Coordinates of C-alpha atoms in Angstrom, one line a residue:
M1 CA -22.5 -118.2 11.6
V2 CA -21.8 -121.7 12.8
F3 CA -24.3 -124.4 14.0
S4 CA -22.8 -124.4 17.5
S5 CA -23.5 -120.7 18.1
P6 CA -26.3 -119.1 20.2
I7 CA -27.5 -116.9 17.3
F8 CA -28.0 -120.0 15.1
L9 CA -29.6 -122.2 17.8
F10 CA -31.9 -119.7 19.3
L11 CA -32.7 -117.3 16.4
F12 CA -31.8 -118.5 12.9
L13 CA -32.9 -122.1 13.3
P14 CA -36.3 -121.5 14.9
I15 CA -37.1 -118.9 12.3
T16 CA -36.0 -121.3 9.5
L17 CA -38.1 -124.2 10.9
L18 CA -41.1 -122.0 11.3
L19 CA -40.9 -120.8 7.7
V20 CA -40.3 -124.3 6.4
F21 CA -43.4 -125.5 8.3
L22 CA -45.6 -122.6 7.1
T23 CA -44.6 -122.9 3.4
E24 CA -44.1 -126.6 2.9
R25 CA -47.3 -127.0 0.9
Y26 CA -46.6 -124.2 -1.6
K27 CA -44.8 -124.5 -4.9
W28 CA -42.7 -121.4 -4.0
R29 CA -41.4 -122.9 -0.7
N30 CA -37.8 -122.9 -2.0
I31 CA -37.8 -119.1 -2.1
P32 CA -37.8 -118.4 1.7
L33 CA -35.3 -121.2 2.2
L34 CA -33.0 -119.7 -0.4
I35 CA -33.3 -116.2 1.2
L36 CA -32.4 -117.7 4.6
S37 CA -29.4 -119.5 3.1
I38 CA -28.3 -116.2 1.5
F39 CA -28.6 -114.5 4.9
F40 CA -26.7 -117.3 6.6
Y41 CA -23.8 -116.9 4.2
V42 CA -23.9 -113.1 4.2
F43 CA -23.7 -113.1 8.0
G44 CA -20.2 -114.6 7.9
E45 CA -18.9 -113.6 4.5
G46 CA -20.6 -110.3 3.6
E47 CA -19.9 -109.2 0.0
L48 CA -18.4 -112.5 -1.0
I49 CA -22.0 -113.7 -1.5
L50 CA -21.6 -111.9 -4.9
L51 CA -18.9 -114.4 -5.9
M52 CA -21.2 -117.3 -5.1
F53 CA -24.1 -115.9 -7.0
S54 CA -21.9 -115.1 -10.0
S55 CA -21.0 -118.8 -9.9
I56 CA -24.6 -119.8 -9.6
T57 CA -25.7 -117.6 -12.5
F58 CA -22.9 -118.9 -14.7
N59 CA -23.7 -122.5 -13.9
Y60 CA -27.4 -121.9 -14.5
F61 CA -26.9 -120.7 -18.1
I62 CA -24.1 -123.1 -19.0
G63 CA -26.2 -125.9 -17.6
I64 CA -29.0 -125.0 -20.0
K65 CA -26.5 -125.0 -22.9
I66 CA -25.3 -128.4 -21.9
G67 CA -28.8 -129.7 -21.7
K68 CA -29.5 -128.6 -25.3
N69 CA -26.7 -130.9 -26.6
K70 CA -24.5 -128.1 -27.8
G71 CA -21.4 -130.4 -28.0
K72 CA -18.5 -130.6 -25.6
W73 CA -17.6 -127.0 -25.5
P74 CA -20.2 -125.9 -22.8
I75 CA -19.2 -128.7 -20.4
T76 CA -15.5 -127.9 -21.0
I77 CA -16.0 -124.2 -20.4
G78 CA -18.2 -124.9 -17.4
I79 CA -15.7 -127.1 -15.6
F80 CA -12.8 -124.8 -16.6
I81 CA -14.4 -121.6 -15.2
N82 CA -15.5 -123.3 -11.9
I83 CA -12.0 -124.7 -11.3
L84 CA -10.4 -121.4 -12.4
L85 CA -12.5 -119.5 -9.8
L86 CA -11.5 -122.0 -7.1
G87 CA -7.9 -121.8 -8.2
I88 CA -7.8 -118.0 -8.1
F89 CA -9.3 -117.6 -4.7
K90 CA -7.8 -120.7 -3.0
Y91 CA -4.5 -121.4 -4.7
S92 CA -3.2 -118.2 -6.4
S93 CA -1.1 -117.1 -3.4
F94 CA 0.3 -120.7 -3.0
V95 CA 1.3 -120.8 -6.7
I96 CA 2.9 -117.4 -6.6
E97 CA 4.8 -118.3 -3.4
N98 CA 6.2 -121.4 -5.0
V99 CA 7.1 -119.6 -8.3
N100 CA 9.0 -117.0 -6.2
H101 CA 11.0 -119.8 -4.5
L102 CA 11.9 -121.0 -8.0
L103 CA 12.8 -117.5 -9.2
A104 CA 15.0 -116.9 -6.2
V105 CA 17.1 -119.9 -7.2
F106 CA 17.9 -118.2 -10.4
N107 CA 18.2 -114.7 -8.9
V108 CA 15.2 -113.5 -10.9
H109 CA 12.9 -110.6 -9.8
Q110 CA 10.1 -112.1 -7.8
I111 CA 6.3 -111.6 -8.4
E112 CA 4.4 -109.6 -5.8
N113 CA 2.2 -111.9 -3.9
V114 CA -1.3 -110.5 -3.2
H115 CA -3.1 -112.5 -0.6
I116 CA -6.7 -113.0 -1.6
R117 CA -9.4 -113.6 1.0
L118 CA -10.5 -117.3 0.9
P119 CA -14.3 -117.5 0.7
I120 CA -15.7 -120.0 3.3
G121 CA -17.3 -122.9 1.6
I122 CA -15.9 -122.3 -1.9
S123 CA -14.4 -125.8 -2.1
F124 CA -17.8 -127.3 -1.3
Y125 CA -20.1 -125.2 -3.5
T126 CA -17.7 -125.3 -6.5
F127 CA -17.6 -129.1 -6.4
Q128 CA -21.4 -129.2 -6.2
A129 CA -21.6 -126.9 -9.2
V130 CA -19.3 -129.2 -11.2
S131 CA -21.4 -132.2 -10.1
Y132 CA -24.5 -130.5 -11.5
L133 CA -22.9 -129.8 -14.9
I134 CA -21.5 -133.3 -15.3
D135 CA -24.8 -134.9 -14.2
V136 CA -26.6 -132.9 -16.9
Y137 CA -23.9 -133.7 -19.5
R138 CA -24.2 -137.4 -18.7
K139 CA -28.0 -137.2 -19.1
E140 CA -28.5 -138.4 -15.5
N141 CA -30.6 -135.3 -14.9
D142 CA -32.2 -132.6 -17.0
A143 CA -30.8 -129.1 -16.9
Q144 CA -32.5 -127.1 -14.1
K145 CA -34.9 -124.6 -15.5
S146 CA -35.6 -122.9 -12.2
Y147 CA -32.9 -120.4 -11.1
V148 CA -34.2 -120.6 -7.6
D149 CA -33.9 -124.3 -7.4
L150 CA -30.4 -124.4 -8.7
A151 CA -29.3 -121.6 -6.4
L152 CA -30.9 -123.5 -3.5
Y153 CA -29.0 -126.7 -4.4
I154 CA -25.7 -124.8 -4.5
C155 CA -26.1 -122.6 -1.4
L156 CA -28.5 -124.6 0.9
F157 CA -27.1 -123.5 4.3
P158 CA -26.9 -126.9 6.1
Q159 CA -24.1 -128.2 3.9
L160 CA -22.8 -124.9 2.4
I161 CA -19.7 -124.3 4.5
A162 CA -18.8 -127.7 5.9
G163 CA -20.4 -130.3 3.7
P164 CA -21.2 -133.0 3.0
I165 CA -20.7 -132.5 -0.7
V166 CA -24.2 -133.2 -2.1
R167 CA -24.2 -134.5 -5.7
Y168 CA -26.9 -133.0 -7.9
K169 CA -28.3 -136.4 -8.9
D170 CA -28.9 -137.3 -5.2
V171 CA -31.1 -134.3 -4.5
A172 CA -32.5 -133.1 -7.9
L173 CA -35.9 -134.7 -7.2
Q174 CA -36.0 -133.6 -3.6
L175 CA -35.7 -129.9 -4.6
R176 CA -39.3 -130.2 -5.8
T177 CA -40.9 -133.2 -4.1
R178 CA -39.4 -133.5 -0.7
F179 CA -41.6 -134.0 2.3
T180 CA -41.4 -134.1 6.1
N181 CA -43.5 -135.6 8.8
S182 CA -43.3 -136.0 12.6
H183 CA -41.1 -139.1 12.5
K184 CA -38.6 -137.6 10.0
F185 CA -38.6 -134.3 11.9
Y186 CA -37.8 -136.2 15.2
L187 CA -35.0 -138.1 13.4
G188 CA -33.6 -134.8 12.3
I189 CA -33.6 -133.4 15.8
E190 CA -32.0 -136.5 17.1
R191 CA -29.3 -136.4 14.5
F192 CA -28.6 -132.7 15.0
I193 CA -28.2 -133.1 18.8
I194 CA -25.8 -136.1 18.3
G195 CA -23.7 -133.9 15.9
L196 CA -23.8 -130.9 18.3
G197 CA -22.7 -133.2 21.2
K198 CA -19.8 -134.5 19.0
K199 CA -18.7 -131.0 18.2
V200 CA -19.2 -129.2 21.5
I201 CA -18.5 -131.9 24.1
L202 CA -15.9 -134.0 22.4
A203 CA -14.2 -132.1 19.5
N204 CA -13.8 -128.8 21.4
S205 CA -12.4 -130.5 24.5
L206 CA -10.0 -132.7 22.6
G207 CA -9.1 -129.7 20.3
S208 CA -7.9 -127.6 23.3
C209 CA -5.3 -130.2 24.0
A210 CA -4.3 -130.6 20.4
D211 CA -3.9 -126.9 20.0
M212 CA -1.7 -126.7 23.1
V213 CA 0.6 -129.5 21.8
F214 CA 0.9 -128.0 18.3
D215 CA 1.3 -124.4 19.5
V216 CA 4.6 -125.1 21.3
N217 CA 7.9 -126.1 19.8
A218 CA 7.8 -129.8 19.1
N219 CA 11.3 -130.2 20.5
T220 CA 10.0 -129.2 24.0
L221 CA 7.4 -132.0 24.1
S222 CA 7.9 -135.4 25.7
S223 CA 7.2 -138.2 23.3
S224 CA 4.1 -139.3 25.3
A225 CA 2.7 -135.8 25.3
A226 CA 3.2 -135.6 21.5
W227 CA 1.5 -138.9 20.9
F228 CA -1.4 -137.9 23.2
G229 CA -1.7 -134.6 21.4
I230 CA -1.8 -136.1 17.9
C231 CA -4.3 -138.7 19.1
C232 CA -6.5 -135.9 20.5
Y233 CA -6.3 -134.1 17.2
S234 CA -7.2 -137.3 15.3
M235 CA -10.4 -137.5 17.3
Q236 CA -11.0 -133.8 17.3
L237 CA -10.9 -133.8 13.5
Y238 CA -13.2 -136.8 13.3
F239 CA -15.8 -135.6 15.8
D240 CA -15.7 -132.0 14.3
F241 CA -16.2 -133.2 10.7
S242 CA -18.6 -135.9 11.5
G243 CA -20.4 -133.7 14.0
Y244 CA -21.0 -131.0 11.4
S245 CA -22.1 -133.6 8.9
D246 CA -24.5 -135.1 11.4
M247 CA -25.9 -131.6 12.1
A248 CA -26.3 -131.0 8.4
I249 CA -28.0 -134.3 7.8
G250 CA -30.3 -133.6 10.8
L251 CA -31.2 -130.1 9.5
G252 CA -31.8 -131.5 6.1
K253 CA -34.3 -134.1 7.5
M254 CA -36.1 -131.4 9.4
M255 CA -36.6 -129.5 6.1
G256 CA -37.5 -132.6 4.1
F257 CA -34.1 -133.4 2.5
D258 CA -32.3 -136.7 2.7
F259 CA -28.5 -136.3 2.5
L260 CA -26.3 -139.3 2.1
E261 CA -24.0 -140.3 5.0
N262 CA -20.6 -138.8 5.2
F263 CA -18.8 -140.8 7.9
H264 CA -19.1 -144.4 9.0
F265 CA -16.8 -145.1 11.9
P266 CA -13.5 -144.6 9.8
Y267 CA -11.3 -145.6 12.7
K268 CA -12.7 -149.1 12.6
A269 CA -11.1 -149.6 9.2
K270 CA -8.6 -152.4 8.7
S271 CA -6.8 -150.9 5.7
I272 CA -6.2 -147.5 4.2
R273 CA -8.6 -148.4 1.4
E274 CA -11.4 -149.2 3.9
F275 CA -10.6 -146.0 5.7
W276 CA -11.5 -144.0 2.6
Q277 CA -14.7 -146.0 2.2
R278 CA -15.6 -144.7 5.7
W279 CA -14.0 -141.2 5.9
H280 CA -15.5 -138.1 4.2
I281 CA -17.6 -140.4 2.0
S282 CA -19.1 -137.6 0.0
L283 CA -15.6 -136.4 -1.1
S284 CA -14.5 -139.9 -1.9
N285 CA -17.6 -140.5 -4.0
W286 CA -17.1 -137.2 -5.8
F287 CA -13.5 -138.0 -6.8
R288 CA -14.5 -141.5 -7.7
D289 CA -17.5 -140.5 -9.9
Y290 CA -16.1 -137.3 -11.5
L291 CA -12.4 -138.0 -11.7
Y292 CA -11.2 -141.6 -11.0
I293 CA -13.7 -143.4 -13.2
P294 CA -13.4 -140.9 -16.1
L295 CA -9.6 -141.4 -16.0
G296 CA -10.2 -145.1 -16.5
G297 CA -10.7 -146.3 -13.0
N298 CA -9.9 -150.0 -12.6
R299 CA -10.5 -150.8 -16.2
V300 CA -7.1 -149.8 -17.4
S301 CA -3.6 -151.4 -17.0
P302 CA -2.2 -151.7 -13.5
K303 CA 0.3 -148.9 -14.0
R304 CA -2.4 -146.6 -15.3
V305 CA -4.6 -147.5 -12.2
Y306 CA -1.7 -146.5 -9.9
L307 CA -1.3 -143.2 -11.8
N308 CA -5.0 -142.6 -11.5
L309 CA -4.8 -143.2 -7.7
F310 CA -1.8 -140.9 -7.5
I311 CA -3.7 -138.1 -9.3
V312 CA -6.8 -138.5 -7.2
F313 CA -5.0 -138.4 -3.9
F314 CA -2.7 -135.5 -5.0
L315 CA -5.9 -133.5 -5.7
T316 CA -7.6 -134.8 -2.6
G317 CA -4.8 -133.4 -0.5
L318 CA -4.7 -130.1 -2.5
W319 CA -8.5 -129.8 -2.1
H320 CA -8.1 -129.6 1.6
G321 CA -5.8 -126.6 1.5
A322 CA -3.2 -124.6 -0.4
S323 CA -0.2 -126.1 1.3
W324 CA 2.5 -128.8 0.6
N325 CA 1.5 -130.3 3.9
F326 CA -1.9 -131.3 2.5
V327 CA -0.3 -132.5 -0.7
V328 CA 2.1 -134.8 1.3
W329 CA -0.8 -136.0 3.4
G330 CA -2.8 -136.9 0.3
L331 CA 0.1 -138.6 -1.4
L332 CA 0.9 -140.7 1.6
H333 CA -2.6 -142.1 1.6
G334 CA -2.3 -142.6 -2.1
L335 CA 1.0 -144.4 -1.7
F336 CA -0.5 -146.9 0.7
M337 CA -3.6 -147.3 -1.4
I338 CA -1.3 -148.4 -4.3
L339 CA 0.8 -150.7 -2.0
E340 CA -2.4 -152.4 -0.8
R341 CA -3.5 -152.8 -4.4
V342 CA -0.1 -154.1 -5.6
G343 CA -0.3 -157.0 -3.1
F344 CA 0.2 -155.9 0.4
G345 CA -3.6 -155.8 0.9
K346 CA -3.7 -159.6 0.4
V347 CA -1.0 -160.1 3.0
L348 CA -2.7 -157.7 5.4
A349 CA -6.0 -159.5 5.0
R350 CA -4.4 -162.8 6.3
L351 CA -3.2 -161.1 9.5
P352 CA -5.2 -161.0 12.7
G353 CA -7.8 -158.3 12.8
I354 CA -6.2 -156.4 15.7
I355 CA -3.0 -156.1 13.6
Q356 CA -4.9 -154.8 10.7
H357 CA -6.6 -152.2 13.0
F358 CA -3.2 -151.2 14.5
Y359 CA -1.6 -150.8 11.0
T360 CA -4.4 -148.6 9.8
L361 CA -4.7 -146.4 12.9
F362 CA -1.0 -146.0 13.2
L363 CA -0.6 -144.7 9.6
V364 CA -3.8 -142.5 9.7
V365 CA -2.7 -140.9 13.0
L366 CA 0.9 -140.4 11.8
F367 CA -0.3 -138.9 8.6
W368 CA -2.5 -136.4 10.5
V369 CA 0.7 -134.7 11.6
F370 CA 1.0 -133.3 8.1
F371 CA -2.6 -132.3 8.2
R372 CA -2.3 -130.3 11.4
A373 CA 1.3 -128.9 11.4
V374 CA 1.8 -125.5 9.9
D375 CA 4.5 -126.6 7.4
I376 CA 6.7 -129.4 6.3
A377 CA 9.5 -128.4 8.7
A378 CA 7.1 -128.4 11.7
S379 CA 5.8 -131.8 10.6
K380 CA 9.3 -133.2 10.6
H381 CA 10.1 -131.9 14.0
F382 CA 6.8 -133.3 15.4
L383 CA 7.5 -136.7 13.8
S384 CA 11.0 -136.7 15.4
T385 CA 9.4 -136.0 18.8
L386 CA 7.0 -138.9 18.3
A387 CA 10.0 -141.1 17.7
G388 CA 11.7 -139.7 20.9
I389 CA 14.5 -138.0 18.9
G390 CA 16.0 -134.6 20.0
N391 CA 13.2 -133.6 22.4
T392 CA 13.9 -131.9 25.7
S393 CA 10.6 -133.0 27.4
D394 CA 9.9 -129.6 28.9
Y395 CA 6.2 -130.3 28.4
S396 CA 5.2 -133.7 29.8
F397 CA 1.9 -135.6 29.5
S398 CA 0.6 -134.3 32.8
M399 CA 1.1 -130.7 31.7
I400 CA -1.1 -130.9 28.6
T401 CA -4.2 -132.7 30.0
N402 CA -6.8 -132.4 32.7
L403 CA -9.9 -134.4 33.8
E404 CA -12.2 -133.0 31.1
I405 CA -9.8 -133.8 28.3
N406 CA -9.2 -137.3 29.8
I407 CA -12.9 -138.1 30.0
A408 CA -13.4 -136.7 26.4
F409 CA -10.6 -138.9 25.2
I410 CA -12.0 -142.1 26.8
L411 CA -15.5 -141.3 25.4
G412 CA -14.0 -140.4 22.1
V413 CA -12.2 -143.8 21.8
I414 CA -15.4 -145.7 22.7
L415 CA -17.6 -143.6 20.3
S416 CA -15.0 -143.9 17.5
F417 CA -15.6 -147.6 17.4
N418 CA -19.4 -147.5 17.9
G419 CA -18.9 -149.0 21.4
F420 CA -22.0 -147.4 23.0
N421 CA -24.4 -148.4 20.2
I422 CA -23.1 -152.0 20.2
A423 CA -23.4 -152.2 24.0
I424 CA -27.0 -150.8 24.0
K425 CA -28.2 -153.1 21.3
K426 CA -26.8 -156.1 23.1
L427 CA -28.4 -154.9 26.3
M428 CA -31.7 -154.4 24.6
V429 CA -31.6 -157.9 22.9
R430 CA -30.9 -159.5 26.3
V431 CA -33.7 -157.5 28.1
L432 CA -36.2 -158.3 25.3
A433 CA -35.3 -162.0 25.5
N434 CA -36.1 -162.1 29.2
S435 CA -39.2 -159.9 29.1
D436 CA -42.9 -160.7 28.5
D437 CA -43.8 -157.2 27.5
T438 CA -41.6 -156.2 24.6
K439 CA -43.6 -153.0 23.9
M440 CA -43.0 -151.7 27.3
V441 CA -39.2 -152.5 27.1
K442 CA -39.0 -150.7 23.8
A443 CA -40.9 -147.7 25.2
V444 CA -38.5 -147.5 28.2
F445 CA -35.5 -147.6 25.9
K446 CA -37.0 -144.9 23.7
N447 CA -37.8 -142.6 26.6
V448 CA -34.3 -143.1 28.1
K449 CA -32.9 -142.1 24.7
V450 CA -35.0 -139.0 24.6
I451 CA -33.9 -138.0 28.1
F452 CA -30.3 -138.6 27.2
L453 CA -30.5 -136.4 24.1
L454 CA -32.1 -133.6 26.2
I455 CA -29.3 -133.8 28.7
V456 CA -26.7 -133.7 25.9
F457 CA -28.4 -130.7 24.3
L458 CA -28.7 -128.8 27.6
Y459 CA -25.1 -129.5 28.5
C460 CA -24.0 -128.2 25.0
I461 CA -26.0 -125.1 25.6
L462 CA -24.3 -124.5 28.9
K463 CA -20.9 -125.0 27.3
I464 CA -21.8 -122.6 24.5
A465 CA -23.3 -120.0 26.8
A466 CA -20.1 -120.1 29.0
G467 CA -18.1 -119.0 25.9
S468 CA -15.9 -122.1 26.1
Y469 CA -13.4 -123.0 23.4
N470 CA -15.3 -123.4 20.1
P471 CA -13.1 -123.3 17.0
F472 CA -14.3 -123.4 13.4
I473 CA -11.6 -125.6 11.7
Y474 CA -13.1 -125.2 8.2
F475 CA -11.5 -121.8 7.8
R476 CA -8.4 -123.7 6.8
F477 CA -10.2 -125.7 4.1

């Protein structure tokens, strides 16, 4: 079940909000929310809910052991088992495949590769479980005595399958003392509609073009078509990820939770370092708090800092998927993070802002090729096409686009740089400066905003009802 589906919007969500409203004053209010989260996961994953609850049960008991100061062995075992489960279900086939390549070189009998079904959301809920154990070990929070509350933290449906990765210390208190009111509920609805619009109107439209470009042989694309395709994919990925994060944050607010932001206009960044301060913030914060800083962070020698960055970005790439493409993508970002730290960052900071923007966007878009292509060979072919090398240009720019895609592309560029918000704020300041009735002006702007959100929501519903292109890209991660 995905947020942009009719069954979620018109059945699951209304039932959830009704139950949240009816039970918000009771101590046992987490129980119906947990049951709904279980149903949400079972709807898409069936019996794999048993794996998640095995993880929850294990982390519940090991967390209590850690809370009782039983030395380092509980936290060591806890982290090891969580990572082992993630490794088995997400990376075992990848490891066996690479071992077989090595065995083939020496003409040794290969291992039979059994493909294991990848549970949706395992990367997210495993990292949340590890976050809980480490926070308890560091004494930042007490061990959770309520099995229901811990289970709800790990499998709360808004962020279960697509993030953001919620650290335990950020929501531990909210599991018991959260509240909602009309203002917070309205903000939640507003945020959810914005996210839905990003996903359905922009990401889906741009994704149809990106899929068309990456589904054909790269050698048959013109260079302009390839560049337009990878730019469409860059925005599809942003609006899909940030759209789901917006919807998760909005759903959380409707239910009384305050999740931290996950995206902050990353394509406005002027360096690769700044890009990672704005992109998938919850993942960046997780690796910073639970890996980079424990490795020594910036407090060690420069060479060790570079090694720490290498490790973090190697694992960041691998976290996204069991493929060398993701590893290369992560390492490329890590390489330029190191180069900027070595001294290039100071040189970059002295350049005009537009050059800084171009440098960052060019690299980010180029690196997305490895993120989207099926393998390293396909990535190389696509990069060659971008450079205009060896392509036959059977598919030109005009053959991969249409009016809807072009409009979505223009809107995507504007929204990626927060253009609409900036323009509206400037307009509001100008109107308020020339008006004697500021209350009326603010009321007009507020009403226009409500009408706009209603139009966006209705248009999304029409698109969904029409059965238009609506992929769920998180199946890859």
